[in-house]
């Protein structure tokens, strides 16, 4: 093993000491610069700044979707079913064997429309005579086939069906899904 010269040893020691000092300074500086955590916001029901809502469980949404699809299959209809939550977010979709490619998106839009207005989409479609611009609202579809799900009078979900030869059939199947939740 080769012996280091005095100059090399001093230089190596100086570099090591400088690196150690810089690391210690950086750690102290970093911890000193860490801002204090903001105080937690008070959120409680007594202060009336919290609200509670009801939502379908994934099991209930799946049960409703399956009941809807079963009702359509009993009548030899090939449909897609979508169940959305109160905010219009999709919880579950089922695409029946042979359902058309357009039916999936249409079912989601019908479910969204039904929960948004807490009304069957067949009723909402009638409103277009007086307010034709309703159909311009993004994500909506004003065709029969969507049914709202309510709890204590408030909408908590929507079931949309698309793919049957008529909207009346689509809506009949959606209502079967709503009825399954009532059992």
mmCIF file of C-alpha atoms in Angstrom:
data_model
loop_
_atom_site.group_PDB
_atom_site.id
_atom_site.type_symbol
_atom_site.label_atom_id
_atom_site.label_comp_id
_atom_site.label_asym_id
_atom_site.label_seq_id
_atom_site.Cartn_x
_atom_site.Cartn_y
_atom_site.Cartn_z
ATOM 1 C CA UNK A 1 0.000 0.000 0.000
ATOM 2 C CA UNK A 2 1.385 3.420 -0.967
ATOM 3 C CA UNK A 3 1.899 5.946 1.813
ATOM 4 C CA UNK A 4 0.276 9.386 1.293
ATOM 5 C CA UNK A 5 2.374 12.512 1.562
ATOM 6 C CA UNK A 6 1.753 14.989 4.327
ATOM 7 C CA UNK A 7 0.391 17.474 1.818
ATOM 8 C CA UNK A 8 -2.135 14.903 0.423
ATOM 9 C CA UNK A 9 -3.251 13.939 3.953
ATOM 10 C CA UNK A 10 -3.808 17.577 4.974
ATOM 11 C CA UNK A 11 -5.664 18.362 1.763
ATOM 12 C CA UNK A 12 -7.868 15.252 2.109
ATOM 13 C CA UNK A 13 -8.638 16.108 5.754
ATOM 14 C CA UNK A 14 -9.508 19.688 4.854
ATOM 15 C CA UNK A 15 -11.897 18.572 2.089
ATOM 16 C CA UNK A 16 -13.556 16.050 4.432
ATOM 17 C CA UNK A 17 -13.977 18.667 7.162
ATOM 18 C CA UNK A 18 -15.452 21.151 4.683
ATOM 19 C CA UNK A 19 -17.926 18.563 3.398
ATOM 20 C CA UNK A 20 -18.972 17.635 6.919
ATOM 21 C CA UNK A 21 -19.424 21.289 7.866
ATOM 22 C CA UNK A 22 -21.477 22.002 4.767
ATOM 23 C CA UNK A 23 -23.719 19.033 5.465
ATOM 24 C CA UNK A 24 -24.270 20.069 9.072
ATOM 25 C CA UNK A 25 -24.970 23.666 8.032
ATOM 26 C CA UNK A 26 -27.422 22.483 5.387
ATOM 27 C CA UNK A 27 -29.267 20.251 7.837
ATOM 28 C CA UNK A 28 -29.517 23.022 10.425
ATOM 29 C CA UNK A 29 -30.606 25.519 7.770
ATOM 30 C CA UNK A 30 -33.218 23.131 6.388
ATOM 31 C CA UNK A 31 -34.751 22.447 9.760
ATOM 32 C CA UNK A 32 -34.687 26.115 10.696
ATOM 33 C CA UNK A 33 -36.428 27.077 7.458
ATOM 34 C CA UNK A 34 -39.275 24.580 7.844
ATOM 35 C CA UNK A 35 -42.451 26.631 8.381
ATOM 36 C CA UNK A 36 -44.776 25.741 11.191
ATOM 37 C CA UNK A 37 -47.786 23.658 10.191
ATOM 38 C CA UNK A 38 -50.943 25.756 9.824
ATOM 39 C CA UNK A 39 -53.532 25.334 12.510
ATOM 40 C CA UNK A 40 -56.124 22.692 11.669
ATOM 41 C CA UNK A 41 -59.424 24.113 10.481
ATOM 42 C CA UNK A 42 -62.307 23.457 12.785
ATOM 43 C CA UNK A 43 -64.920 21.434 10.982
ATOM 44 C CA UNK A 44 -67.790 20.134 13.000
ATOM 45 C CA UNK A 45 -71.533 19.824 12.687
ATOM 46 C CA UNK A 46 -72.164 22.157 15.624
ATOM 47 C CA UNK A 47 -70.533 24.996 13.704
ATOM 48 C CA UNK A 48 -72.620 24.129 10.635
ATOM 49 C CA UNK A 49 -69.614 23.982 8.338
ATOM 50 C CA UNK A 50 -69.912 20.266 7.624
ATOM 51 C CA UNK A 51 -72.590 18.513 5.642
ATOM 52 C CA UNK A 52 -73.358 14.832 5.376
ATOM 53 C CA UNK A 53 -74.646 13.112 2.283
ATOM 54 C CA UNK A 54 -75.806 9.605 1.494
ATOM 55 C CA UNK A 55 -74.151 7.492 -1.159
ATOM 56 C CA UNK A 56 -74.817 4.062 -2.571
ATOM 57 C CA UNK A 57 -72.312 1.414 -1.619
ATOM 58 C CA UNK A 58 -70.520 -0.407 -4.411
ATOM 59 C CA UNK A 59 -72.510 -3.517 -3.462
ATOM 60 C CA UNK A 60 -75.838 -1.688 -3.750
ATOM 61 C CA UNK A 61 -74.829 -0.071 -7.053
ATOM 62 C CA UNK A 62 -73.750 -3.444 -8.441
ATOM 63 C CA UNK A 63 -76.994 -5.058 -7.275
ATOM 64 C CA UNK A 64 -79.039 -2.326 -8.963
ATOM 65 C CA UNK A 65 -77.023 -2.578 -12.180
ATOM 66 C CA UNK A 66 -77.371 -6.356 -12.275
ATOM 67 C CA UNK A 67 -81.140 -6.175 -11.634
ATOM 68 C CA UNK A 68 -81.397 -3.665 -14.474
ATOM 69 C CA UNK A 69 -79.434 -5.864 -16.867
ATOM 70 C CA UNK A 70 -81.449 -8.938 -15.817
ATOM 71 C CA UNK A 71 -84.722 -7.114 -16.570
ATOM 72 C CA UNK A 72 -83.456 -6.245 -20.054
ATOM 73 C CA UNK A 73 -82.199 -9.760 -20.725
ATOM 74 C CA UNK A 74 -85.612 -11.213 -19.790
ATOM 75 C CA UNK A 75 -86.974 -9.247 -22.729
ATOM 76 C CA UNK A 76 -84.069 -10.204 -25.005
ATOM 77 C CA UNK A 77 -82.724 -6.655 -25.068
ATOM 78 C CA UNK A 78 -79.029 -5.895 -25.407
ATOM 79 C CA UNK A 79 -78.256 -2.869 -23.273
ATOM 80 C CA UNK A 80 -75.598 -1.154 -21.224
ATOM 81 C CA UNK A 81 -76.260 0.002 -17.668
ATOM 82 C CA UNK A 82 -74.511 2.729 -15.686
ATOM 83 C CA UNK A 83 -74.951 3.707 -12.056
ATOM 84 C CA UNK A 84 -73.538 7.072 -10.998
ATOM 85 C CA UNK A 85 -73.261 8.688 -7.575
ATOM 86 C CA UNK A 86 -74.792 11.990 -6.471
ATOM 87 C CA UNK A 87 -71.928 13.879 -8.100
ATOM 88 C CA UNK A 88 -72.334 12.076 -11.419
ATOM 89 C CA UNK A 89 -69.240 9.915 -10.968
ATOM 90 C CA UNK A 90 -69.622 6.406 -12.343
ATOM 91 C CA UNK A 91 -69.834 3.731 -9.655
ATOM 92 C CA UNK A 92 -70.441 0.717 -11.883
ATOM 93 C CA UNK A 93 -71.235 -0.067 -15.513
ATOM 94 C CA UNK A 94 -72.333 -3.283 -17.122
ATOM 95 C CA UNK A 95 -72.355 -3.797 -20.854
ATOM 96 C CA UNK A 96 -74.709 -6.598 -21.811
ATOM 97 C CA UNK A 97 -73.699 -9.161 -24.390
ATOM 98 C CA UNK A 98 -74.278 -7.688 -27.821
ATOM 99 C CA UNK A 99 -74.953 -4.129 -26.620
ATOM 100 C CA UNK A 100 -74.000 -1.491 -29.171
ATOM 101 C CA UNK A 101 -70.806 0.523 -28.727
ATOM 102 C CA UNK A 102 -72.729 3.786 -28.303
ATOM 103 C CA UNK A 103 -74.841 2.389 -25.467
ATOM 104 C CA UNK A 104 -72.103 2.545 -22.830
ATOM 105 C CA UNK A 105 -71.584 6.314 -23.000
ATOM 106 C CA UNK A 106 -75.301 6.974 -23.493
ATOM 107 C CA UNK A 107 -76.134 5.015 -20.331
ATOM 108 C CA UNK A 108 -73.649 7.065 -18.303
ATOM 109 C CA UNK A 109 -75.042 10.348 -19.640
ATOM 110 C CA UNK A 110 -78.635 9.311 -18.929
ATOM 111 C CA UNK A 111 -77.693 8.327 -15.361
ATOM 112 C CA UNK A 112 -75.895 11.658 -14.877
ATOM 113 C CA UNK A 113 -78.860 13.595 -16.236
ATOM 114 C CA UNK A 114 -81.345 11.750 -13.996
ATOM 115 C CA UNK A 115 -79.382 12.358 -10.796
ATOM 116 C CA UNK A 116 -78.601 15.963 -11.714
ATOM 117 C CA UNK A 117 -82.285 16.900 -11.908
ATOM 118 C CA UNK A 118 -83.651 14.150 -9.628
ATOM 119 C CA UNK A 119 -86.124 13.179 -12.326
ATOM 120 C CA UNK A 120 -86.546 10.443 -14.926
ATOM 121 C CA UNK A 121 -84.984 11.498 -18.199
ATOM 122 C CA UNK A 122 -88.257 10.904 -20.061
ATOM 123 C CA UNK A 123 -89.775 13.775 -18.044
ATOM 124 C CA UNK A 124 -86.727 15.927 -18.608
ATOM 125 C CA UNK A 125 -86.885 15.363 -22.370
ATOM 126 C CA UNK A 126 -90.348 16.962 -22.345
ATOM 127 C CA UNK A 127 -88.853 20.129 -20.857
ATOM 128 C CA UNK A 128 -86.819 20.698 -24.002
ATOM 129 C CA UNK A 129 -89.910 22.188 -25.688
ATOM 130 C CA UNK A 130 -89.799 25.114 -23.252
ATOM 131 C CA UNK A 131 -86.025 25.194 -22.676
ATOM 132 C CA UNK A 132 -84.239 23.793 -25.735
ATOM 133 C CA UNK A 133 -80.810 24.898 -24.516
ATOM 134 C CA UNK A 134 -80.938 22.359 -21.669
ATOM 135 C CA UNK A 135 -79.549 19.812 -24.111
ATOM 136 C CA UNK A 136 -76.389 21.933 -24.411
ATOM 137 C CA UNK A 137 -75.312 21.221 -20.827
ATOM 138 C CA UNK A 138 -72.155 19.079 -21.032
ATOM 139 C CA UNK A 139 -72.464 15.429 -20.047
ATOM 140 C CA UNK A 140 -76.263 15.297 -20.271
ATOM 141 C CA UNK A 141 -78.542 13.295 -22.511
ATOM 142 C CA UNK A 142 -82.228 14.155 -22.613
ATOM 143 C CA UNK A 143 -83.579 10.830 -23.845
ATOM 144 C CA UNK A 144 -85.699 8.382 -21.891
ATOM 145 C CA UNK A 145 -83.712 5.737 -20.051
ATOM 146 C CA UNK A 146 -82.410 7.412 -16.896
ATOM 147 C CA UNK A 147 -83.910 7.086 -13.424
ATOM 148 C CA UNK A 148 -82.879 8.847 -10.223
ATOM 149 C CA UNK A 149 -82.324 7.049 -6.930
ATOM 150 C CA UNK A 150 -83.353 9.087 -3.892
ATOM 151 C CA UNK A 151 -83.030 8.714 -0.138
ATOM 152 C CA UNK A 152 -85.102 10.907 2.155
ATOM 153 C CA UNK A 153 -86.211 12.913 -0.869
ATOM 154 C CA UNK A 154 -82.684 13.782 -2.000
ATOM 155 C CA UNK A 155 -81.004 12.310 -5.082
ATOM 156 C CA UNK A 156 -78.133 9.964 -4.219
ATOM 157 C CA UNK A 157 -77.565 8.171 -7.535
ATOM 158 C CA UNK A 158 -78.774 7.729 -11.080
ATOM 159 C CA UNK A 159 -79.277 4.624 -13.189
ATOM 160 C CA UNK A 160 -78.988 4.940 -16.939
ATOM 161 C CA UNK A 161 -79.812 2.370 -19.609
ATOM 162 C CA UNK A 162 -79.195 2.538 -23.335
ATOM 163 C CA UNK A 163 -79.448 0.127 -26.222
ATOM 164 C CA UNK A 164 -83.074 -1.039 -26.303
ATOM 165 C CA UNK A 165 -85.131 -0.079 -29.380
ATOM 166 C CA UNK A 166 -86.961 2.623 -27.400
ATOM 167 C CA UNK A 167 -86.275 4.943 -24.529
ATOM 168 C CA UNK A 168 -89.421 3.704 -22.827
ATOM 169 C CA UNK A 169 -87.875 0.237 -22.585
ATOM 170 C CA UNK A 170 -84.553 1.661 -21.397
ATOM 171 C CA UNK A 171 -86.345 3.557 -18.656
ATOM 172 C CA UNK A 172 -88.460 0.540 -17.688
ATOM 173 C CA UNK A 173 -85.230 -1.404 -17.121
ATOM 174 C CA UNK A 174 -83.663 1.476 -15.152
ATOM 175 C CA UNK A 175 -86.734 1.524 -12.906
ATOM 176 C CA UNK A 176 -86.181 -2.212 -12.267
ATOM 177 C CA UNK A 177 -82.781 -1.295 -10.870
ATOM 178 C CA UNK A 178 -84.292 1.370 -8.625
ATOM 179 C CA UNK A 179 -86.902 -1.123 -7.434
ATOM 180 C CA UNK A 180 -84.174 -3.645 -6.577
ATOM 181 C CA UNK A 181 -82.716 -1.133 -4.121
ATOM 182 C CA UNK A 182 -86.071 -0.827 -2.356
ATOM 183 C CA UNK A 183 -86.214 -4.536 -1.536
#
